Amino acid sequence: MDTNTLSLPSLGPLFSEKPRYTLRPHKHFLKHFSSTSRTFKFTTPQAILNPPTAVTTSTLREICQPHVPQHILQRQFQNPSFFFPALLCAHIYEICFRMEEIGYVMPTDIQREALPYLFSGHDCILHAQTGSGKTLTYLLLIHSIINAGKSSVQALVVVPTRELGMQVTKVARTLAAKPTGVDGEHKSCSIMALLDGGTLKRQKSWLKAEPPTVVVATVGSLCQMLERNIFSLETVRVLIVDEVDCIFNSSKQVSSLRKILTSYSSCNNRQTVFASASIPQHNRFIHDSVQQKWTKRDVVHIHVSAVEPMPSRLYHRFIICDTKRKLQTLLSLIQSDAPESGIIFVAEQSEKSKKAGNAPSTSLLIDFLKTSYQGDLDILLLEDKMNFNSRAASLLEVRKGGGYLLVATDIAARGVDLPEMSHIYNFDLPRTAIDYLHRAGRTCRKPFSDINCIVTSIIVPDERFVLQRYENELMFNCEELIP
Ligand SMILES: Nc1ncnc2c1ncn2[C@@H]1O[C@H](COP(=O)(O)OP(=O)(O)OP(=O)(O)O)[C@@H](O)[C@H]1O
């Protein structure tokens, strides 16, 4: 058999065990793939209809190819007017090529473990370290389900912040772009960002005129659209809630998320996925989710590296100094570390400090670094109270590449993916162990790299026991740096 072309007989076994179905590949499918010089292997229906088994294969394509048609076909086999879903298959094969083009070849642990369950229609809780590839995991599920030919919103990703929403939209669009050399006639899926600070009027017209296939939304904007009946969850086949614990923890977002989940629970043909590196009291959370019917009863909790909640390549250290010496200590650290890029996390200004008319720590820090730091790194700011355009401009600058020091509040602690980040500095200690985990997790974001990254907390003597508590809770060891 010519291994470089699509071989029609190789599609035969797919149907041999179900003779009532005839193979009628769509002309677009043939045209499309005969031009791409690739071979496709299909599994037999028996394998296709089996429940997920442990995946021992080693590449993402090997995981996706047998399982994606499985998922589509499972549904198609239940449909008496079965027709070979050529366009859907074409789409997912394109995604496989595209992944390889981008450099996603080997699956990460969460991808290896979760994808078989996701492709078989299970509701899942993706619980894995920061930087472990949860985004690609749920995007692959989305691509296995959607049909870009249909004009309806079929997948919805809910995120806590505009910044994370922009990032997920970008990754989703990159993945959905056609691989080089493929000019198939089928429609690419459209992805809409429905984020706080966006132009809701424009998005409203888009949703009404030609609904996108995938919507990435912040809770507030999504609720507005749902309340005004501009779009409904009826057509949504998969709902992802990213950083789910963060949204449940936010007093501004929790009641809206509950409404969305409750409303989605009455939809037919639904699949719900929750993702985060931290799901506190996960057994309780799963129990509640089932009780509330937010997930089906057979929801699967995929917990990767349960005994090691943070990447092992992270090196943690702390330095003790008094409050007045903190700025100078930070500067000395940056000079001796010479980071490739770093984030300096600062606490949000308290109401008390605002009332006292004090300048926020972020401004003090930025002013100090701009006058005292002599190195090559750009100094940037990202904090909640900046307007959306300035926040976007800071992140754009950061993503341009080149070294930088980003002074940020916890707004940058969740989900933001900056793979070049080598150092994290806690200028103010985070409020909880979970906040520590997410701040630290802005480094070590190259799944197959063996480069170590450093997290340094600058603390006053009284804070030593707080840090110790975080060490116990997150099971890591923090070494003292003696100045
Ligand atoms: N299979 C893969 N091969 C190579 N790189 C990958 C793979 N999967 C994901 N990545 C890369 O790993 C990085 C981290 O992925 P991602 O942002 O999805 O992490 P995450 O698990 O969502 O982390 P967080 O919990 O912090 O949000 C990204 O830069 C992504 O491009």
Coordinates of C-alpha atoms and ligand atoms in Angstrom, one line a residue:
M1 CA 0.0 0.0 0.0
D2 CA 1.2 3.5 -0.8
T3 CA 1.8 4.9 2.6
N4 CA 1.6 8.5 1.4
T5 CA -2.0 8.6 0.1
L6 CA -5.4 8.0 1.5
S7 CA -6.2 4.4 0.9
L8 CA -9.9 3.8 0.5
P9 CA -9.8 0.0 1.2
S10 CA -8.2 0.9 4.6
L11 CA -11.6 2.5 5.5
G12 CA -13.3 -0.8 4.9
P13 CA -12.8 -2.5 8.3
L14 CA -14.4 0.5 9.9
F15 CA -17.7 -0.7 8.6
S16 CA -17.2 -4.5 8.3
E17 CA -18.8 -5.3 11.6
K18 CA -21.8 -3.1 11.0
P19 CA -22.9 -4.1 7.5
R20 CA -26.0 -2.1 7.6
Y21 CA -23.9 1.0 7.1
T22 CA -22.4 1.8 3.8
L23 CA -19.4 3.9 3.2
R24 CA -20.1 7.1 1.4
P25 CA -17.1 9.4 1.9
H26 CA -17.9 12.9 1.1
K27 CA -16.3 14.4 -2.0
H28 CA -14.7 17.1 0.0
F29 CA -13.1 14.5 2.2
L30 CA -11.5 12.8 -0.7
K31 CA -10.5 15.9 -2.5
H32 CA -9.1 17.4 0.7
F33 CA -7.0 14.5 1.8
S34 CA -5.8 13.3 -1.6
S35 CA -4.0 16.6 -1.7
T36 CA -2.4 16.3 1.7
S37 CA -0.3 13.2 1.0
R38 CA -1.0 11.6 4.3
T39 CA -2.2 8.2 5.4
F40 CA -5.1 7.7 7.8
K41 CA -5.7 4.7 9.9
F42 CA -9.2 3.9 11.2
T43 CA -10.1 1.5 14.0
T44 CA -12.6 -1.2 13.7
P45 CA -16.1 -0.5 15.0
Q46 CA -15.5 -3.0 17.9
A47 CA -12.6 -0.8 19.0
I48 CA -14.5 2.3 18.3
L49 CA -17.5 1.3 20.5
N50 CA -15.4 0.0 23.4
P51 CA -15.2 2.2 26.5
P52 CA -11.9 4.0 27.0
T53 CA -9.0 1.9 28.0
A54 CA -5.7 3.0 29.4
V55 CA -3.8 4.7 26.6
T56 CA -0.3 3.4 26.2
T57 CA 0.5 5.1 22.9
S58 CA 3.0 7.9 23.0
T59 CA 2.0 10.6 20.6
L60 CA -1.0 13.0 20.7
R61 CA -2.0 11.9 17.2
E62 CA -2.1 8.3 18.3
I63 CA -4.4 9.3 21.2
C64 CA -6.6 11.6 19.1
Q65 CA -7.0 9.6 15.9
P66 CA -8.6 6.4 17.2
H67 CA -10.7 8.2 19.8
V68 CA -12.0 11.2 17.9
P69 CA -13.9 9.2 15.3
Q70 CA -15.0 6.9 18.1
H71 CA -16.8 9.8 19.8
I72 CA -18.3 11.0 16.6
L73 CA -19.2 7.6 15.4
Q74 CA -20.7 6.5 18.7
R75 CA -23.3 9.2 18.2
Q76 CA -23.6 8.6 14.5
F77 CA -24.2 4.9 15.0
Q78 CA -27.2 5.7 17.2
N79 CA -28.6 7.7 14.3
P80 CA -30.5 5.6 11.7
S81 CA -29.7 8.0 8.9
F82 CA -26.0 7.4 9.5
F83 CA -23.7 9.1 7.0
F84 CA -20.0 8.9 7.1
P85 CA -19.1 12.1 8.9
A86 CA -16.5 13.1 6.4
L87 CA -16.4 16.8 7.3
L88 CA -16.0 16.1 11.0
C89 CA -13.2 13.6 10.4
A90 CA -11.5 16.0 8.0
H91 CA -11.6 18.6 10.7
I92 CA -10.1 16.5 13.4
Y93 CA -7.3 15.2 11.1
E94 CA -6.5 18.8 10.3
I95 CA -6.3 19.5 14.0
C96 CA -3.9 16.6 14.4
F97 CA -1.6 18.0 11.7
R98 CA -1.9 21.4 13.1
M99 CA -0.9 20.2 16.5
E100 CA 2.3 18.7 15.0
E101 CA 2.9 21.9 13.1
I102 CA 2.7 23.9 16.3
G103 CA 5.0 21.4 18.2
Y104 CA 2.4 19.5 20.2
V105 CA 3.6 16.0 19.5
M106 CA 3.9 14.2 22.8
P107 CA 1.0 14.3 25.2
T108 CA 1.4 15.6 28.7
D109 CA 0.2 13.4 31.5
I110 CA -3.1 15.2 31.8
Q111 CA -3.7 14.9 28.0
R112 CA -2.8 11.2 28.1
E113 CA -5.0 10.4 31.0
A114 CA -8.0 12.7 30.3
L115 CA -8.5 12.6 26.5
P116 CA -9.9 9.0 26.3
Y117 CA -12.5 9.9 28.9
L118 CA -13.3 13.2 27.3
F119 CA -13.7 11.7 23.9
S120 CA -16.0 9.1 25.2
G121 CA -18.4 11.8 26.5
H122 CA -17.6 11.8 30.2
D123 CA -17.9 14.9 32.3
C124 CA -14.5 15.4 33.7
I125 CA -12.6 17.4 36.3
L126 CA -9.1 18.2 35.0
H127 CA -7.0 18.6 38.1
A128 CA -3.3 18.9 37.2
Q129 CA -0.3 21.1 37.9
T130 CA 0.0 24.6 36.5
G131 CA 1.6 24.5 33.0
S132 CA 0.6 20.9 32.4
G133 CA -1.4 21.5 29.3
K134 CA -5.1 21.5 30.5
T135 CA -6.0 24.1 27.8
L136 CA -5.0 21.9 24.9
T137 CA -6.8 19.0 26.6
Y138 CA -10.2 20.7 26.6
L139 CA -9.6 22.3 23.2
L140 CA -9.1 18.9 21.6
L141 CA -12.3 17.8 23.1
I142 CA -14.1 20.8 21.7
H143 CA -12.6 20.1 18.2
S144 CA -13.8 16.5 18.4
I145 CA -17.3 17.6 19.0
I146 CA -18.0 20.7 17.0
N147 CA -19.2 20.9 13.4
A148 CA -18.1 24.2 11.9
G149 CA -20.7 23.7 9.1
K150 CA -23.5 24.3 11.6
S151 CA -24.4 27.8 12.5
S152 CA -24.7 27.6 16.3
V153 CA -22.6 28.0 19.4
Q154 CA -21.5 24.5 20.2
A155 CA -18.8 24.9 22.7
L156 CA -18.4 27.4 25.6
V157 CA -15.3 28.1 27.6
V158 CA -15.9 30.2 30.8
V159 CA -12.9 31.9 32.3
P160 CA -12.4 34.2 35.4
T161 CA -10.5 37.0 33.7
R162 CA -10.3 38.9 30.5
E163 CA -6.5 38.2 30.3
L164 CA -7.1 34.4 30.4
G165 CA -10.0 34.7 28.0
M166 CA -7.7 36.5 25.4
Q167 CA -5.1 33.8 25.8
V168 CA -7.5 30.8 25.5
T169 CA -9.1 32.5 22.4
K170 CA -5.6 32.9 20.9
V171 CA -4.6 29.3 21.5
A172 CA -8.0 28.1 20.2
R173 CA -7.7 30.2 17.0
T174 CA -4.1 29.0 16.5
L175 CA -5.2 25.4 16.7
A176 CA -8.2 25.9 14.4
A177 CA -6.1 27.5 11.7
K178 CA -5.6 25.4 8.6
P179 CA -2.3 23.5 8.5
T180 CA 0.2 24.6 5.9
G181 CA -0.5 23.1 2.5
V182 CA -4.1 22.2 3.3
D183 CA -6.8 24.1 1.5
G184 CA -9.9 22.0 2.3
E185 CA -13.2 23.4 1.3
H186 CA -14.9 22.9 4.6
K187 CA -15.5 25.8 6.9
S188 CA -13.0 26.6 9.7
C189 CA -14.6 27.0 13.0
S190 CA -15.1 30.6 14.3
I191 CA -14.1 31.5 17.8
M192 CA -15.5 34.5 19.6
A193 CA -14.1 36.2 22.7
L194 CA -17.0 37.5 24.8
L195 CA -15.0 39.2 27.5
D196 CA -15.5 41.9 30.1
G197 CA -14.4 45.2 28.6
G198 CA -15.3 44.1 25.0
T199 CA -17.8 45.8 22.7
L200 CA -20.9 43.9 23.6
K201 CA -22.9 45.6 20.8
R202 CA -20.6 44.2 18.2
Q203 CA -20.6 40.8 19.8
K204 CA -24.4 40.9 20.0
S205 CA -24.7 41.4 16.2
W206 CA -22.2 38.7 15.6
L207 CA -24.0 36.2 17.8
K208 CA -27.3 37.0 16.1
A209 CA -26.1 37.3 12.5
E210 CA -23.8 34.3 12.3
P211 CA -23.3 32.5 15.6
P212 CA -19.6 31.4 16.2
T213 CA -18.9 27.8 16.8
V214 CA -17.0 28.4 20.0
V215 CA -17.4 31.2 22.6
V216 CA -14.7 32.0 25.2
A217 CA -16.4 34.1 27.8
T218 CA -16.0 35.8 31.2
V219 CA -18.8 35.1 33.6
G220 CA -20.2 38.7 33.6
S221 CA -20.4 39.2 29.9
L222 CA -21.8 35.7 29.3
C223 CA -24.6 36.3 31.8
Q224 CA -25.5 39.6 30.2
M225 CA -25.9 37.8 26.8
L226 CA -27.9 34.9 28.4
E227 CA -30.2 37.2 30.3
R228 CA -31.0 39.3 27.2
N229 CA -31.7 36.0 25.3
I230 CA -29.1 36.9 22.8
F231 CA -27.9 33.3 22.8
S232 CA -29.0 30.2 24.6
L233 CA -27.1 27.2 26.1
E234 CA -29.5 24.8 24.2
T235 CA -27.0 24.3 21.3
V236 CA -23.9 24.1 23.5
R237 CA -22.6 20.5 23.4
V238 CA -19.6 21.1 25.7
L239 CA -19.2 23.6 28.6
I240 CA -15.7 24.1 30.0
V241 CA -15.1 26.1 33.2
D242 CA -11.4 27.0 33.4
E243 CA -9.9 28.0 36.8
V244 CA -13.2 26.8 38.3
D245 CA -12.2 27.2 41.9
C246 CA -11.2 30.8 41.3
I247 CA -14.6 31.6 39.9
F248 CA -16.3 29.8 42.8
N249 CA -14.2 31.8 45.2
S250 CA -15.0 35.2 43.7
S251 CA -17.9 36.9 45.4
K252 CA -18.5 38.8 42.1
Q253 CA -18.7 35.7 39.9
V254 CA -20.0 32.8 42.0
S255 CA -23.7 33.4 41.8
S256 CA -23.6 33.9 38.0
L257 CA -21.6 30.8 37.5
R258 CA -24.1 28.8 39.6
K259 CA -26.9 30.2 37.4
I260 CA -25.1 29.2 34.2
L261 CA -24.4 25.7 35.5
T262 CA -27.9 25.2 36.7
S263 CA -29.3 26.4 33.4
Y264 CA -26.9 24.1 31.4
S265 CA -27.9 21.1 33.6
S266 CA -31.3 21.0 31.9
C267 CA -29.8 20.9 28.3
N268 CA -29.8 17.6 26.4
N269 CA -26.6 16.2 25.0
R270 CA -24.4 18.1 27.3
Q271 CA -20.8 17.5 28.5
T272 CA -19.3 19.6 31.3
V273 CA -15.6 19.9 32.1
F274 CA -14.0 21.8 35.1
A275 CA -10.3 22.6 35.0
S276 CA -7.8 23.9 37.5
A277 CA -4.5 23.2 39.2
S278 CA -6.3 23.5 42.5
I279 CA -9.6 22.1 43.5
P280 CA -9.8 22.5 47.3
Q281 CA -11.8 19.8 49.0
H282 CA -12.3 18.1 45.7
N283 CA -14.4 15.2 47.0
R284 CA -16.9 17.7 48.4
F285 CA -16.8 19.7 45.2
I286 CA -17.5 16.6 43.1
H287 CA -20.3 15.5 45.4
D288 CA -21.9 19.0 45.2
S289 CA -21.5 19.1 41.4
V290 CA -23.4 15.8 41.1
Q291 CA -26.1 16.8 43.6
Q292 CA -26.7 20.1 41.8
K293 CA -26.7 18.2 38.5
W294 CA -24.0 20.4 37.2
T295 CA -22.2 17.2 36.1
K296 CA -23.5 13.7 35.4
R297 CA -23.2 11.1 38.1
D298 CA -20.3 9.3 36.3
V299 CA -18.1 12.5 36.3
V300 CA -14.4 11.5 36.2
H301 CA -11.9 13.2 38.5
I302 CA -8.6 13.2 36.7
H303 CA -6.0 14.1 39.3
V304 CA -2.5 14.1 38.0
S305 CA 0.5 14.4 40.4
A306 CA -1.8 14.4 43.5
V307 CA 1.2 14.2 45.8
E308 CA 3.1 16.9 44.1
P309 CA 0.8 19.9 43.4
M310 CA 3.7 22.1 42.0
P311 CA 6.1 21.2 39.2
S312 CA 9.2 19.5 40.6
R313 CA 11.5 21.8 38.5
L314 CA 10.5 24.7 40.7
Y315 CA 13.1 25.8 43.3
H316 CA 11.7 27.7 46.2
R317 CA 13.6 30.1 48.5
F318 CA 12.9 32.9 50.9
I319 CA 14.8 35.8 52.3
I320 CA 14.0 37.6 55.5
C321 CA 14.4 41.4 55.9
D322 CA 12.5 44.2 57.6
T323 CA 9.9 46.1 55.7
K324 CA 12.1 49.1 55.0
R325 CA 14.8 46.9 53.3
K326 CA 12.4 45.1 51.0
L327 CA 12.9 47.2 47.9
Q328 CA 16.6 47.1 48.2
T329 CA 16.6 43.4 48.8
L330 CA 14.5 42.8 45.7
L331 CA 16.9 44.9 43.6
S332 CA 19.9 42.9 44.9
L333 CA 18.1 39.7 44.1
I334 CA 17.2 40.7 40.6
Q335 CA 20.8 41.9 40.0
S336 CA 22.3 38.6 41.2
D337 CA 19.7 36.3 39.5
A338 CA 19.8 38.1 36.1
P339 CA 16.4 36.6 35.2
E340 CA 15.5 36.0 31.6
S341 CA 12.1 37.4 32.6
G342 CA 10.4 37.7 35.9
I343 CA 7.1 38.6 37.6
I344 CA 7.1 40.5 40.9
F345 CA 3.9 39.8 42.7
V346 CA 2.5 42.5 44.9
A347 CA -0.6 42.5 47.1
E348 CA -3.6 44.6 46.2
Q349 CA -3.8 47.9 48.1
S350 CA -6.0 47.5 51.2
E351 CA -9.0 49.8 51.8
K352 CA -7.3 51.1 54.9
S353 CA -4.2 52.1 53.0
K354 CA -6.3 53.8 50.3
K355 CA -8.2 55.7 53.0
A356 CA -4.9 56.8 54.6
G357 CA -3.9 58.3 51.2
N358 CA -0.9 56.0 50.7
A359 CA 0.4 55.3 47.3
P360 CA -0.2 51.6 46.2
S361 CA 2.7 49.2 46.4
T362 CA 2.6 48.7 42.6
S363 CA 3.3 52.4 41.9
L364 CA 6.1 52.5 44.6
L365 CA 7.7 49.5 43.1
I366 CA 7.5 50.6 39.5
D367 CA 8.9 54.1 40.4
F368 CA 11.7 52.4 42.4
L369 CA 12.7 50.0 39.7
K370 CA 12.6 52.7 37.0
T371 CA 15.0 54.8 38.9
S372 CA 17.3 52.1 40.5
Y373 CA 17.3 49.1 38.1
Q374 CA 20.2 49.4 35.7
G375 CA 19.7 46.2 33.7
D376 CA 18.2 45.5 30.2
L377 CA 14.8 44.2 31.2
D378 CA 11.7 46.3 30.4
I379 CA 9.6 47.2 33.4
L380 CA 5.9 46.7 33.0
L381 CA 2.8 46.9 35.2
L382 CA -0.4 44.7 35.3
E383 CA -3.0 45.4 37.9
D384 CA -6.7 45.1 38.3
K385 CA -7.5 48.8 38.5
M386 CA -5.8 49.6 35.1
N387 CA -8.3 50.0 32.3
F388 CA -8.7 47.1 29.9
N389 CA -6.7 48.7 27.1
S390 CA -3.7 49.3 29.3
R391 CA -3.9 45.8 30.7
A392 CA -4.0 44.4 27.1
A393 CA -1.1 46.7 26.1
S394 CA 1.0 45.3 29.0
L395 CA 0.3 41.7 28.1
L396 CA 1.0 42.4 24.4
E397 CA 4.3 43.9 25.3
V398 CA 5.2 40.9 27.5
R399 CA 4.3 38.4 24.7
K400 CA 6.4 40.2 22.2
G401 CA 9.4 38.5 23.7
G402 CA 12.5 40.1 25.0
G403 CA 13.2 40.2 28.7
Y404 CA 10.9 42.1 31.1
L405 CA 10.1 42.5 34.7
L406 CA 6.3 42.5 35.2
V407 CA 5.1 44.1 38.4
A408 CA 1.6 42.5 38.9
T409 CA -1.2 41.8 41.4
D410 CA -2.8 38.4 41.5
I411 CA -4.6 39.2 38.3
A412 CA -1.6 37.7 36.5
A413 CA -1.5 34.6 38.8
R414 CA -4.2 32.6 37.1
G415 CA -3.8 30.7 33.9
V416 CA -1.5 33.3 32.2
D417 CA 1.0 31.4 30.1
L418 CA 4.4 33.1 29.6
P419 CA 6.7 30.2 28.7
E420 CA 9.9 32.3 28.9
M421 CA 9.3 33.2 32.5
S422 CA 12.3 32.1 34.7
H423 CA 11.8 33.9 38.0
I424 CA 8.9 34.7 40.3
Y425 CA 9.3 37.2 43.2
N426 CA 6.7 37.4 45.9
F427 CA 7.4 41.0 47.1
D428 CA 4.3 40.5 49.2
L429 CA 3.5 37.0 50.4
P430 CA 0.3 35.6 48.8
R431 CA -2.8 35.4 51.0
T432 CA -3.2 31.6 50.7
A433 CA -1.3 28.5 49.8
I434 CA -3.4 28.2 46.7
D435 CA -2.4 31.7 45.6
Y436 CA 1.2 30.7 46.2
L437 CA 0.8 27.7 43.9
H438 CA -0.7 29.7 41.1
R439 CA 1.8 32.5 41.3
A440 CA 4.7 30.0 41.4
G441 CA 3.1 28.3 38.4
R442 CA 3.7 31.2 36.1
T443 CA 7.1 29.6 35.6
C444 CA 8.0 26.0 34.5
R445 CA 5.5 26.2 31.7
K446 CA 7.4 24.1 29.1
P447 CA 6.1 20.6 29.7
F448 CA 9.1 18.7 28.3
S449 CA 11.8 21.1 29.4
D450 CA 14.3 20.3 32.2
I451 CA 15.2 23.9 33.0
N452 CA 14.7 24.9 36.6
C453 CA 12.9 28.0 37.6
I454 CA 13.0 30.0 40.8
V455 CA 10.4 31.4 43.2
T456 CA 11.6 33.8 45.8
S457 CA 9.5 35.2 48.7
I458 CA 10.7 38.3 50.4
I459 CA 9.3 38.2 53.9
V460 CA 9.4 40.0 57.2
P461 CA 10.3 37.8 60.3
D462 CA 6.7 37.4 61.4
E463 CA 5.7 35.9 58.0
R464 CA 8.1 32.9 58.4
F465 CA 5.4 30.8 60.0
V466 CA 2.8 31.7 57.3
L467 CA 5.3 30.5 54.6
Q468 CA 5.9 27.4 56.6
R469 CA 2.2 26.7 56.6
Y470 CA 2.2 26.9 52.8
E471 CA 5.1 24.6 52.6
N472 CA 3.2 22.0 54.7
E473 CA 0.0 22.4 52.7
L474 CA 1.6 22.2 49.3
M475 CA 4.3 19.7 50.3
F476 CA 7.3 21.7 49.2
N477 CA 10.6 22.8 50.7
C478 CA 11.6 26.5 50.8
E479 CA 15.3 27.3 51.4
E480 CA 16.5 30.3 53.3
L481 CA 18.7 32.7 51.5
I482 CA 21.1 34.4 53.9
P483 CA 21.9 38.0 52.6
Ligands
LIG1 N1 1.5 18.3 24.4 C1 2.2 19.4 24.5 N2 3.5 19.5 24.0 C2 4.2 20.7 24.1 N3 3.7 21.8 24.8 C3 2.5 21.7 25.3 C4 1.7 20.6 25.2 N4 0.5 20.8 25.8 C5 0.6 22.1 26.2 N5 1.8 22.6 25.9 C6 2.3 24.0 26.3 O1 2.4 24.0 27.7 C7 2.1 25.3 28.2 C8 1.2 25.3 29.4 O2 -0.1 24.8 28.9 P1 -1.5 25.4 29.6 O3 -1.5 26.9 29.5 O4 -2.6 24.7 29.0 O5 -1.3 25.0 31.1 P2 -2.4 24.8 32.2 O6 -2.4 23.4 32.6 O7 -3.7 25.3 31.7 O8 -1.8 25.7 33.3 P3 -2.5 26.6 34.4 O9 -3.1 25.7 35.4 O10 -1.4 27.5 35.0 O11 -3.6 27.4 33.7 C9 1.6 26.1 27.0 O12 2.7 27.0 26.6 C10 1.3 25.1 26.0 O13 1.5 25.6 24.7

